[in-house]
Coordinates of C-alpha atoms in Angstrom, one line a residue:
X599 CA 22.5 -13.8 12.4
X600 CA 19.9 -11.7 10.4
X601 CA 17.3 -12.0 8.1
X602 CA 17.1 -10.1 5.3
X603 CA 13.7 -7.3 3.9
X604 CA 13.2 -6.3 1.1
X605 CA 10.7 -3.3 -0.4
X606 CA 9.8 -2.9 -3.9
X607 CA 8.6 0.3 -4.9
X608 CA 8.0 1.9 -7.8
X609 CA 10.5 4.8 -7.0
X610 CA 13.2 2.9 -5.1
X611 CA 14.1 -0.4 -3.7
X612 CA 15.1 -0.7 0.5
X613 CA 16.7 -3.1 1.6
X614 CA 16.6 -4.0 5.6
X615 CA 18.8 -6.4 8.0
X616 CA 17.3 -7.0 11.5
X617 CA 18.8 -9.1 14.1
X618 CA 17.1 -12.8 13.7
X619 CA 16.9 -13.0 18.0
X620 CA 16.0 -9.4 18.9
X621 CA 14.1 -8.5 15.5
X622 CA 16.5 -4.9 15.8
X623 CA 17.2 -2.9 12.7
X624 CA 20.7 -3.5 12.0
X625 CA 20.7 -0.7 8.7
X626 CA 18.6 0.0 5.8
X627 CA 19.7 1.4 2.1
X628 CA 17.8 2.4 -0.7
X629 CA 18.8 1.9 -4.7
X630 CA 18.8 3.5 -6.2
X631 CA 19.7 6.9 -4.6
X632 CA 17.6 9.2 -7.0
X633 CA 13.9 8.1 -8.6
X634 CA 13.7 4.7 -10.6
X635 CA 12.9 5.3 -14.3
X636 CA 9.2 4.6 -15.3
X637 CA 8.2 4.3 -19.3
X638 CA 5.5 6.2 -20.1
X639 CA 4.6 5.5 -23.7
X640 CA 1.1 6.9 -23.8
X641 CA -0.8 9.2 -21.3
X642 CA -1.8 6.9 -18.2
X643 CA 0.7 4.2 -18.8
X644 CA 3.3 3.2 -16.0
X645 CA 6.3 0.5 -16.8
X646 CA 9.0 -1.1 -15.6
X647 CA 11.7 -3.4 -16.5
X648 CA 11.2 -6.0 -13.8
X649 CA 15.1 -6.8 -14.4
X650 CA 16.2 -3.1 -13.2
X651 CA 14.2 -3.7 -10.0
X652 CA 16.7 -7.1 -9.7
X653 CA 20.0 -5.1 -10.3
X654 CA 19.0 -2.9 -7.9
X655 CA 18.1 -5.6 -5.3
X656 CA 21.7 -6.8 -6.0
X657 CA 23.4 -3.4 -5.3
X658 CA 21.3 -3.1 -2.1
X659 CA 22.6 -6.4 -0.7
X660 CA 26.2 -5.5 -1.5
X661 CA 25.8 -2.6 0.0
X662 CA 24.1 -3.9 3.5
X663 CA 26.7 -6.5 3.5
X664 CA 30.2 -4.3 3.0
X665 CA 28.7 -1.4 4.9
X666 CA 28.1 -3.7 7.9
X667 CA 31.0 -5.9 7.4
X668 CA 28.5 -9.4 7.2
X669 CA 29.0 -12.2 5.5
X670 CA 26.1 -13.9 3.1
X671 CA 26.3 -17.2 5.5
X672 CA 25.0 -14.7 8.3
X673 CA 22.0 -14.3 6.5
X674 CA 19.3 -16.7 7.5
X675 CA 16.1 -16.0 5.4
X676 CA 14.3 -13.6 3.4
X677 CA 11.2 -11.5 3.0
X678 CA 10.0 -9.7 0.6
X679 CA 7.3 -6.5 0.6
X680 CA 6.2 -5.2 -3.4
X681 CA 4.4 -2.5 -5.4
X682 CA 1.1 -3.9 -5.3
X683 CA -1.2 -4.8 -8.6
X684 CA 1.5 -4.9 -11.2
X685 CA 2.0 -7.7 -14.4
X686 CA 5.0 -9.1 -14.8
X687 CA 4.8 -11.9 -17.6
X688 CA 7.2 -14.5 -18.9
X689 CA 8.4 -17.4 -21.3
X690 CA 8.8 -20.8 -20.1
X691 CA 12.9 -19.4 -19.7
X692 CA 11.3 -17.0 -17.1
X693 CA 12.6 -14.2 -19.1
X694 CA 10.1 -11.0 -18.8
X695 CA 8.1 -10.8 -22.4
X696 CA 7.4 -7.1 -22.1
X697 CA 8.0 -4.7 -19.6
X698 CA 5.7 -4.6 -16.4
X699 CA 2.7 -3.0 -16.5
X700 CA 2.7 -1.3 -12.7
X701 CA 0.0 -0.4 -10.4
X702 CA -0.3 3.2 -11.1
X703 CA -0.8 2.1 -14.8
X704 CA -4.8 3.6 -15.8
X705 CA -4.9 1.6 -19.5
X706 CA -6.9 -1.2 -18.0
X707 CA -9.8 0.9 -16.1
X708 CA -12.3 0.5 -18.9
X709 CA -12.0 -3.3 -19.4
X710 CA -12.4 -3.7 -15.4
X711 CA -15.9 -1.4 -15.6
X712 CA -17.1 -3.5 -18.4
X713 CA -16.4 -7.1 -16.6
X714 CA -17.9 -5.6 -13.3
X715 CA -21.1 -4.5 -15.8
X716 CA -21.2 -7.9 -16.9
X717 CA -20.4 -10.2 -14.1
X718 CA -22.8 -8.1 -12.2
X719 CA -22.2 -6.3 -8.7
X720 CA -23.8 -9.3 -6.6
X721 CA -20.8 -11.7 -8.2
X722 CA -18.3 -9.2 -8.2
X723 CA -19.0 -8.3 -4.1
X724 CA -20.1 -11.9 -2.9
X725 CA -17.0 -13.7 -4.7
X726 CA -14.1 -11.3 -5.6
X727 CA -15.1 -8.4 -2.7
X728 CA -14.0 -6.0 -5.6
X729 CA -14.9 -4.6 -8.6
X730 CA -11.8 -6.3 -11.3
X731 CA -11.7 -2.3 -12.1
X732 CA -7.6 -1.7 -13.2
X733 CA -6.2 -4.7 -10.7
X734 CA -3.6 -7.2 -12.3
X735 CA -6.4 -9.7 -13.6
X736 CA -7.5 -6.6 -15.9
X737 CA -4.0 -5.9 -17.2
X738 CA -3.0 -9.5 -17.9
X739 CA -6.7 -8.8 -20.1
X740 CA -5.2 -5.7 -22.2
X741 CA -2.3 -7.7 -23.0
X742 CA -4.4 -10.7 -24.4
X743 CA -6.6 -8.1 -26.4
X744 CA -4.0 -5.4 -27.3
X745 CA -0.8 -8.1 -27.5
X746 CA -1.7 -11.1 -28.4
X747 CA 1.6 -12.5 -29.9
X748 CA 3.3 -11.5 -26.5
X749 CA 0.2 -13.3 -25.0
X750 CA 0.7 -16.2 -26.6
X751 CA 4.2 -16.8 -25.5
X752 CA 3.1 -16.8 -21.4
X753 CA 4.3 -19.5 -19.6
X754 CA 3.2 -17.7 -16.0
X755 CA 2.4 -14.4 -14.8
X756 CA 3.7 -13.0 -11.6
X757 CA 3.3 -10.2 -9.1
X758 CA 6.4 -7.7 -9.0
X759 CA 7.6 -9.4 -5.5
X760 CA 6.7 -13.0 -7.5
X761 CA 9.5 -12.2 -9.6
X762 CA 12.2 -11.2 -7.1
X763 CA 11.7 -14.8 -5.4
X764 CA 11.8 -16.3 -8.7
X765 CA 15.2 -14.6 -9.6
X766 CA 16.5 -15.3 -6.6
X767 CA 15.4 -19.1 -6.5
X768 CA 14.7 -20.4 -10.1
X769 CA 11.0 -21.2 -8.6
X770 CA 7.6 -19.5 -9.8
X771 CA 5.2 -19.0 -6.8
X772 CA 2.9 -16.9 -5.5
X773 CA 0.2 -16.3 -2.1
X774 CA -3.5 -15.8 -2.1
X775 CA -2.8 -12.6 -0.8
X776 CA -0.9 -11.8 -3.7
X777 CA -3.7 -13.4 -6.3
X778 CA -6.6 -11.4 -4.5
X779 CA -4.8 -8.0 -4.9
X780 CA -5.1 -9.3 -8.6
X781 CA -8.6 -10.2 -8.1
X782 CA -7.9 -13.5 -8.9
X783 CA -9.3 -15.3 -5.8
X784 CA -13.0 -16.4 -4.7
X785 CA -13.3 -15.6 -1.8
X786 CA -16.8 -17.8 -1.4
X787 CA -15.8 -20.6 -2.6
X788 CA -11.7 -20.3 -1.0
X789 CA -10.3 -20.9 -4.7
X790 CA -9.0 -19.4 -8.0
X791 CA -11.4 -17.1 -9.4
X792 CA -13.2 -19.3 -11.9
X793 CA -16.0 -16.5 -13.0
X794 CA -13.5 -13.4 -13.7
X795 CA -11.4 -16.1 -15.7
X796 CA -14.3 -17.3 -17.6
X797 CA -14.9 -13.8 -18.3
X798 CA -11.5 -12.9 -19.5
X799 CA -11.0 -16.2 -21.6
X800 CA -7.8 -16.5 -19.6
X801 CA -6.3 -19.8 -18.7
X802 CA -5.7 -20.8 -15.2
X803 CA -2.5 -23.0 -16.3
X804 CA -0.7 -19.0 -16.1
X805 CA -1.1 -18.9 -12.6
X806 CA 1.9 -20.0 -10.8
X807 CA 1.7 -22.2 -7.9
X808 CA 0.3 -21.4 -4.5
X809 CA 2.4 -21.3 -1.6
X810 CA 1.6 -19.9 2.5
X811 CA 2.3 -16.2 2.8
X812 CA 4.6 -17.5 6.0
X813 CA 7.1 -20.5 5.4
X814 CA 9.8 -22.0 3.4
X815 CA 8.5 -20.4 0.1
X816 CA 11.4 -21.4 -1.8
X817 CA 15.5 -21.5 -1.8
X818 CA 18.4 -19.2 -3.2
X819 CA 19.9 -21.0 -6.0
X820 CA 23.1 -21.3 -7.4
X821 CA 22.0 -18.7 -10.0
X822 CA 20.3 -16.7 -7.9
X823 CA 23.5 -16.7 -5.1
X824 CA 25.8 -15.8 -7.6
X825 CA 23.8 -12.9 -8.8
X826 CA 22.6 -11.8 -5.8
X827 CA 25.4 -12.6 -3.1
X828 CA 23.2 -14.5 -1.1
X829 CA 23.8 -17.9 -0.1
X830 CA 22.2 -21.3 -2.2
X831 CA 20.0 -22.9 0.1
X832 CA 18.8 -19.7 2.0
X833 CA 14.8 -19.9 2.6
X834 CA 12.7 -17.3 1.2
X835 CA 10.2 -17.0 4.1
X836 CA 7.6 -14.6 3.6
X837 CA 6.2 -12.3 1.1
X838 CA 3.6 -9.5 0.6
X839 CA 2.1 -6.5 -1.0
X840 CA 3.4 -3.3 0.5
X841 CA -0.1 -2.3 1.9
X842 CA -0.6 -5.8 4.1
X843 CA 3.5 -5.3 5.0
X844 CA 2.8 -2.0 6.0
X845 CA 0.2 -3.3 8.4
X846 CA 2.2 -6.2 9.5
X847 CA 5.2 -4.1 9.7
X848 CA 3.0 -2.1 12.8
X849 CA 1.5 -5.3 14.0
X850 CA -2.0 -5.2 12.8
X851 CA -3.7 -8.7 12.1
X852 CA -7.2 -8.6 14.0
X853 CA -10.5 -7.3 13.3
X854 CA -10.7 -3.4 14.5
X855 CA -6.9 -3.2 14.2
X856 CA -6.0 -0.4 11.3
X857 CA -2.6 0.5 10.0
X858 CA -2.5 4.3 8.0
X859 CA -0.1 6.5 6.2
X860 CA 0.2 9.8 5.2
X861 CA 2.8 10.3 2.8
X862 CA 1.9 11.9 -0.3
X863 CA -1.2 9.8 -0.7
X864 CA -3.0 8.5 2.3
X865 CA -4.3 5.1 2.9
X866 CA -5.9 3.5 5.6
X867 CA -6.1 -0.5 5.7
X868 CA -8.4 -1.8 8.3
X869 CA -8.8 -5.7 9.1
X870 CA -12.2 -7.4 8.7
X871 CA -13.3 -10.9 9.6
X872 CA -16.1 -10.3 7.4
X873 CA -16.9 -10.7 3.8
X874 CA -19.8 -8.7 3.7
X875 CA -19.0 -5.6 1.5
X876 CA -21.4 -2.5 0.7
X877 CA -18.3 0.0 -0.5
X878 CA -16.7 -2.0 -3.4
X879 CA -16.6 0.6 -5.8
X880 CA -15.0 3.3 -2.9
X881 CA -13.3 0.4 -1.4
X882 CA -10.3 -2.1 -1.8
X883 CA -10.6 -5.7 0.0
X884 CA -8.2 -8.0 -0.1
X885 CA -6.8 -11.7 1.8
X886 CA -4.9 -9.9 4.6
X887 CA -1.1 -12.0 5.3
X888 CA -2.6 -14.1 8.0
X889 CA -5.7 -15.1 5.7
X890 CA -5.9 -18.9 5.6
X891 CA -8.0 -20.8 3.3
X892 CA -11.2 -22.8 5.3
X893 CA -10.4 -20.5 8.9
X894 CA -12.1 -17.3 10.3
X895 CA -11.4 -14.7 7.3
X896 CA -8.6 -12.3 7.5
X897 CA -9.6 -9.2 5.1
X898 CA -7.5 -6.0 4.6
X899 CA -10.0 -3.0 3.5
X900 CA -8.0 -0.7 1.7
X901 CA -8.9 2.9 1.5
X902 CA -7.0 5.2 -0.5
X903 CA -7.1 9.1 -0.5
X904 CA -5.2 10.2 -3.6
X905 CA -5.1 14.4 -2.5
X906 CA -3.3 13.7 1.1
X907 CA 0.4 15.1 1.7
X908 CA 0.8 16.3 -2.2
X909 CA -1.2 19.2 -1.2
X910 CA 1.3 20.3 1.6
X911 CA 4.3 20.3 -0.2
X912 CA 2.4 22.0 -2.9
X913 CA 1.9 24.6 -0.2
X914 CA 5.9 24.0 0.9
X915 CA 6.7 25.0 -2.8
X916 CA 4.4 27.8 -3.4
X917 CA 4.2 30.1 -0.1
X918 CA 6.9 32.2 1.0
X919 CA 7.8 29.5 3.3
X920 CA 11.3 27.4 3.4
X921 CA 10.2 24.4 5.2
X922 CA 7.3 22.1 6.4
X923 CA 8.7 23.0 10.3
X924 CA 7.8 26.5 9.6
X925 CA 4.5 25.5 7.8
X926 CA 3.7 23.6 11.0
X927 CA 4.7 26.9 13.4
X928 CA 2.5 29.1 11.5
X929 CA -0.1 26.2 11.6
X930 CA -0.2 26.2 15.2
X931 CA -0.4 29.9 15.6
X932 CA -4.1 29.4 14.5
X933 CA -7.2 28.5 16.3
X934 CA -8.9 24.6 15.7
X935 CA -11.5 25.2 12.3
X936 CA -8.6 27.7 10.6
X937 CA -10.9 31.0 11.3
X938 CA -13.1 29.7 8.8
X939 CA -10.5 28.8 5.7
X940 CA -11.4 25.4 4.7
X941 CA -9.3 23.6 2.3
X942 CA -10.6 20.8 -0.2
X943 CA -7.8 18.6 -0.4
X944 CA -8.8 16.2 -3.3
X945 CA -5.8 17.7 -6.1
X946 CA -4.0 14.2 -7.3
X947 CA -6.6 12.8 -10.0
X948 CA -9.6 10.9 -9.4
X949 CA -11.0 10.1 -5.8
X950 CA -12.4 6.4 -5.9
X951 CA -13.3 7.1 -2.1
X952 CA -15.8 10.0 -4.0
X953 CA -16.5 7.5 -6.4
X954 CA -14.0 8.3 -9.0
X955 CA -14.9 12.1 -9.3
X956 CA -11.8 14.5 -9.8
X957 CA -12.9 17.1 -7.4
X958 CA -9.3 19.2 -7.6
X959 CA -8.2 21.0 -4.6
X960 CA -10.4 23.9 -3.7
X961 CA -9.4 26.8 -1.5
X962 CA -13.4 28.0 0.6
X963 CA -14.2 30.8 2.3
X964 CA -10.6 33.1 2.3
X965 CA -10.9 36.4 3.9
X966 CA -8.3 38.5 1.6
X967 CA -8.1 41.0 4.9
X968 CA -8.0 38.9 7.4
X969 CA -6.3 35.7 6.6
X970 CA -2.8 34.9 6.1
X971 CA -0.7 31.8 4.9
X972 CA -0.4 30.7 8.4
X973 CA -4.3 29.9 7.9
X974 CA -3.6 28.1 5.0
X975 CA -1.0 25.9 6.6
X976 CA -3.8 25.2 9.1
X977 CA -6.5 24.8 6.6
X978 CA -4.6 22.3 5.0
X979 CA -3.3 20.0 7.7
X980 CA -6.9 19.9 8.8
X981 CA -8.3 19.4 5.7
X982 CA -6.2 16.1 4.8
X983 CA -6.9 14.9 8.3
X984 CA -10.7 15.6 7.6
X985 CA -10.2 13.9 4.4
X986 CA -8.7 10.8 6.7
X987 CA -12.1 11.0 8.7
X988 CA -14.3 11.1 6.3
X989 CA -12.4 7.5 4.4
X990 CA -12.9 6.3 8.3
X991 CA -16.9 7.0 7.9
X992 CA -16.8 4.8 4.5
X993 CA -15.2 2.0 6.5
X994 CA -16.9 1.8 9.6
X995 CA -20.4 1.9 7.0
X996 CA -18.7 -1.2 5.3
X997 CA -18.2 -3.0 8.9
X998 CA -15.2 -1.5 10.7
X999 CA -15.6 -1.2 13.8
X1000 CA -11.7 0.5 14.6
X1001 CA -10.1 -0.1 17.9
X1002 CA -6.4 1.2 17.1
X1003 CA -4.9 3.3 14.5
X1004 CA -1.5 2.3 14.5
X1005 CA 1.1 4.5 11.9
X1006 CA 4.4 5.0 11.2
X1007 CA 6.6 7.9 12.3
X1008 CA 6.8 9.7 9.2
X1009 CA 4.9 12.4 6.8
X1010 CA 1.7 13.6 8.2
X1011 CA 1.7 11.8 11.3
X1012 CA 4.7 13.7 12.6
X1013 CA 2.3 16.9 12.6
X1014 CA 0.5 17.2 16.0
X1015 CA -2.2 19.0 14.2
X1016 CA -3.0 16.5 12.0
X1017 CA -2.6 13.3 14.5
X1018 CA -4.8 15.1 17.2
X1019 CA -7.5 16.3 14.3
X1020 CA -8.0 12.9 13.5
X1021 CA -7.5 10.8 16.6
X1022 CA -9.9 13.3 18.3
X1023 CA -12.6 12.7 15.6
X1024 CA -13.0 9.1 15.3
X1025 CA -12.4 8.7 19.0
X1026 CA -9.3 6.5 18.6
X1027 CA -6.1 6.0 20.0
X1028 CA -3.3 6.7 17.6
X1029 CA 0.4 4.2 18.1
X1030 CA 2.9 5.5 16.7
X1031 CA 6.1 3.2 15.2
X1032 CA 9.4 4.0 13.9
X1033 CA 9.6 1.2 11.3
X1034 CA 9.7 0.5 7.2
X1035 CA 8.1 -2.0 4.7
X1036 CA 12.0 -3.4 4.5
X1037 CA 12.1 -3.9 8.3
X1038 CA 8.8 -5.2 8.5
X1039 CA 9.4 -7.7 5.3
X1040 CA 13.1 -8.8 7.4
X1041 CA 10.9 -9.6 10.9
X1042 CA 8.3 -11.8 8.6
X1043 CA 10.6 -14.2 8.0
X1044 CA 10.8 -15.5 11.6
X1045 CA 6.7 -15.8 11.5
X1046 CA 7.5 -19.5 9.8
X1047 CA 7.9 -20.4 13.3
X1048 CA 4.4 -18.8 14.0
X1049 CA 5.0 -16.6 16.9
X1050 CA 2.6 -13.4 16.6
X1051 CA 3.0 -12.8 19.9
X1052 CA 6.6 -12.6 19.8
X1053 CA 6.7 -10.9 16.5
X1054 CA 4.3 -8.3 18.4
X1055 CA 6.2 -7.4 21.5
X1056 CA 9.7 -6.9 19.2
X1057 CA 7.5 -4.2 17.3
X1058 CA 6.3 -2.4 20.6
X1059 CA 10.2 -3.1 22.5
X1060 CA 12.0 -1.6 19.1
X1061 CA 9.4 0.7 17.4
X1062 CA 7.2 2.1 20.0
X1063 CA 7.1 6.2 20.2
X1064 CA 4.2 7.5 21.1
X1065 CA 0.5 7.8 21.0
X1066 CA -1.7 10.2 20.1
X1067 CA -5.2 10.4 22.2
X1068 CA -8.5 12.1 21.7
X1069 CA -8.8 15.4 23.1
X1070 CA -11.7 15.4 25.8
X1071 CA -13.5 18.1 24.5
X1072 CA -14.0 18.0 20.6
X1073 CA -16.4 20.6 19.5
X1074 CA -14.4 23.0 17.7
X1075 CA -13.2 19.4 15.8
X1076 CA -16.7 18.4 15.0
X1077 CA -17.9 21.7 14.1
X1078 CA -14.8 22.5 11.9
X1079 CA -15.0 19.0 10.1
X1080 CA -19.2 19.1 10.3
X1081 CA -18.0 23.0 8.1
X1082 CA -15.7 20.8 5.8
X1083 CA -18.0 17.9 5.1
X1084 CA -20.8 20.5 4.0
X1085 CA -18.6 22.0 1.7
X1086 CA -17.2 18.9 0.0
X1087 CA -21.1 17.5 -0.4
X1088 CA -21.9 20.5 -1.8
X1089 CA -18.9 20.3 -4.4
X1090 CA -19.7 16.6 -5.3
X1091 CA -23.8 17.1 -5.5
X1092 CA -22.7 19.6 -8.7
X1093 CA -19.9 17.1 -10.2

């Protein structure tokens, strides 16, 4: 029997089986094969049809099942990880009104600065931990200002992994994890955010109903089996956005436990019990998956860093190099603090870690006689690592106090260079895990039965590679990153 993951992205969706006794990984497929479209109408738009990201659900699960030769009655509950931030609205057919406005979608930014102007920052950091800045509350805004006959017709909206358990189910529903990625949730008060609301003139009737992130969230129906291949009557268990599914997918639910990943932008998500919150303009915080209304607080602080792994296969397609291996040899040819070469790796848009400042990437103190590309390579695996250190100084000033960095076995954190750098800098173990959004989403739907510990040791028996520790003797780290941070202060005091 197996349980059934699902990962919405923005480029592709993955779709995961795992054993329902063992939580293995059985197989995983991505649709489609090559990039998802995204519509682009004006400079800083994003959208998406939320009905291709339902086809391609459907051609995932026919695929799973054929390739592995399983029948839909095998299949024994769903769970579902999503894009994070995105507006899907529709009618009261749930048919989509307009296409969905998706998280890396910029049109909203201004009408977020304003309400955080207005509500004030005391409000906006006691009660919502976040500025409203471009989330899905500020979107749902620029369609009520911008659209207002498309507006008018809203029956509910929903989050992008709202929508898949609608189409599979024929029920509207969402989590307060899902609402406060929206910044729709008070966290003071443990209800709908009344104040940002108020402030929008948007009516509360558009929410959909609340349900537990873990539990029978709703069943396949007849609709949703024929479309879909699954079985009527099969539970849909559990359901996040991909940043708390990453973190659940490495088993990190308690205060000091952090989850990271390097891929072409970094992030680091580090779990709070606290709402204090002095970084919410460099910061994300949102209900973590275990958050429960009235209990000790769950928070996931979300730190992004825009200019991580772009920058190295920037360098992969402009040096005289033909692949990251070799980028990684020459890398390690060179001495800790690059001979000098420090690399600024900040080249994918605005910062909000540097408080929104687009810094670009900047290239410091080349020696045109004595340095070569192999210094470069060096410089920038230990610039995006610094970069990763530095996001770890914002936290721990917000309240972190990290114990484990746990991260998957992909991107940056297969470089040794880059794992050691930062491990050996904030003085952390680093776990590494072989594991997906789409596996993690499958094992969350056993956590109805509310085993953590369980759902724990099948990450550590099935995942587990290796970990990084920090090197014993870490001056030629400190003074190389002490170099870096000078460099980049010195860059944003003149922005």
């Amino acid at each position: 029997m197996y349980y059934l993951g699902l990962d919405i992205g923005s480029s592709s969706i993955k779709a995961a089986l795992v054993e329902t006794e063992t939580g293995r990984s059985i197989a995983v497929v991505q649709e489609p094969e090559d990039e998802m479209s995204m519509y682009a109408e004006k400079n800083g738009w994003a959208e998406q049809h939320p009905n291709d990201w339902w086809q391609h659900v459907c051609k995932a699960i026919s695929r799973l099942k054929s390739e592995n030769n399983i029948e839909a009655n095998q299949i024994k509950g769903i769970g579902i990880s999503y894009q994070m931030h995105g507006l899907v609205v529709v009618d009261k057919d749930g048919k989509p009104l307009r296409k969905s406005i998706i998280w890396c979608d910029s049109r909203a930014v201004d009408i977020g600065n304003k309400a955080y102007e207005t509500i004030g920052e005391e409000v906006c950091t006691s009660s919502l931990l976040n500025s409203p800045a471009n989330f899905t509350a500020s979107k749902l805004k620029w369609v009520k200002d911008n659209e207002p006959e498309v507006y008018k017709q809203i029956y509910k909206f929903m989050l992008p992994g709202d929508y898949i358990a609608y189409k599979f189910s024929n029920t509207i529903n969402t989590t307060i994890s899902g609402l406060s990625e929206g910044v729709f949730w008070n966290f003071k008060n443990d209800n709908i955010a009344d104040v940002l609301l108020g402030h929008y003139g948007i009516d509360e009737n558009l929410i959909p109903d609340l349900v537990s992130t873990f539990g029978i969230q709703s069943i396949v129906s007849k609709q949703g089996e024929t479309e879909s291949g699954i079985s009527a009557g099969t539970p849909i268990f559990y359901r996040a956005g991909d940043q708390p599914n990453n973190a659940l997918s490495l088993n990190v639910f308690n205060p000091g436990e952090v989850a990271s990943t390097g891929g072409t932008s970094g992030v680091i998500y580090a779990i709070t019990d606290s709402l204090s919150v002095k970084e919410s303009s460099r910061v994300n915080n949102f209900a973590h998956v275990n958050y429960t209304e009235g209990e000790e607080a769950r928070i996931g602080k979300l730190l992004c860093i825009n200019g991580a792994g772009i920058q190295y296969r920037w360098l992969l397609n402009n040096l005289d190099v033909s692949s990251y291996e070799e980028m990684n040899t020459l890398a390690n040819e060179i001495p800790v603090g690059s001979d000098g070469v420090c690399l600024i790796p900040f080249g994918n848009g605005a910062e909000r870690m540097l408080n929104n400042k687009d810094i670009g990437t900047r290239i410091l103190n080349l020696n045109l006689n004595n340095h070569h590309k192999g210094h470069l390579c060096r410089a920038a695996l230990e610039g995006i690592a610094f970069s990763f250190v530095y996001g770890m100084e914002i936290l721990t000033s917000d309240g972190i106090k990290p114990t484990v960095i746990r991260a998957g076995n992909d991107n940056l954190y297969r470089s040794e260079i880059f794992a050691n750098t930062v491990a050996t800098l904030i003085n952390q173990d680093i776990e590494i895990y072989n594991t997906t959004g789409a596996i993690g989403a499958a094992r969350a739907a056993d956590l109805h039965k509310g085993d953590f510990e369980s759902f724990g040791k099948r990450i550590m028996e099935n995942d587990y590679v290796m970990t990084y520790k920090p090197l014993e003797d870490k001056t030629a780290y400190q003074e190389a990153y002490n170099n870096w941070k000078k460099e980049l202060e010195i860059i944003l005091k003149n922005k």
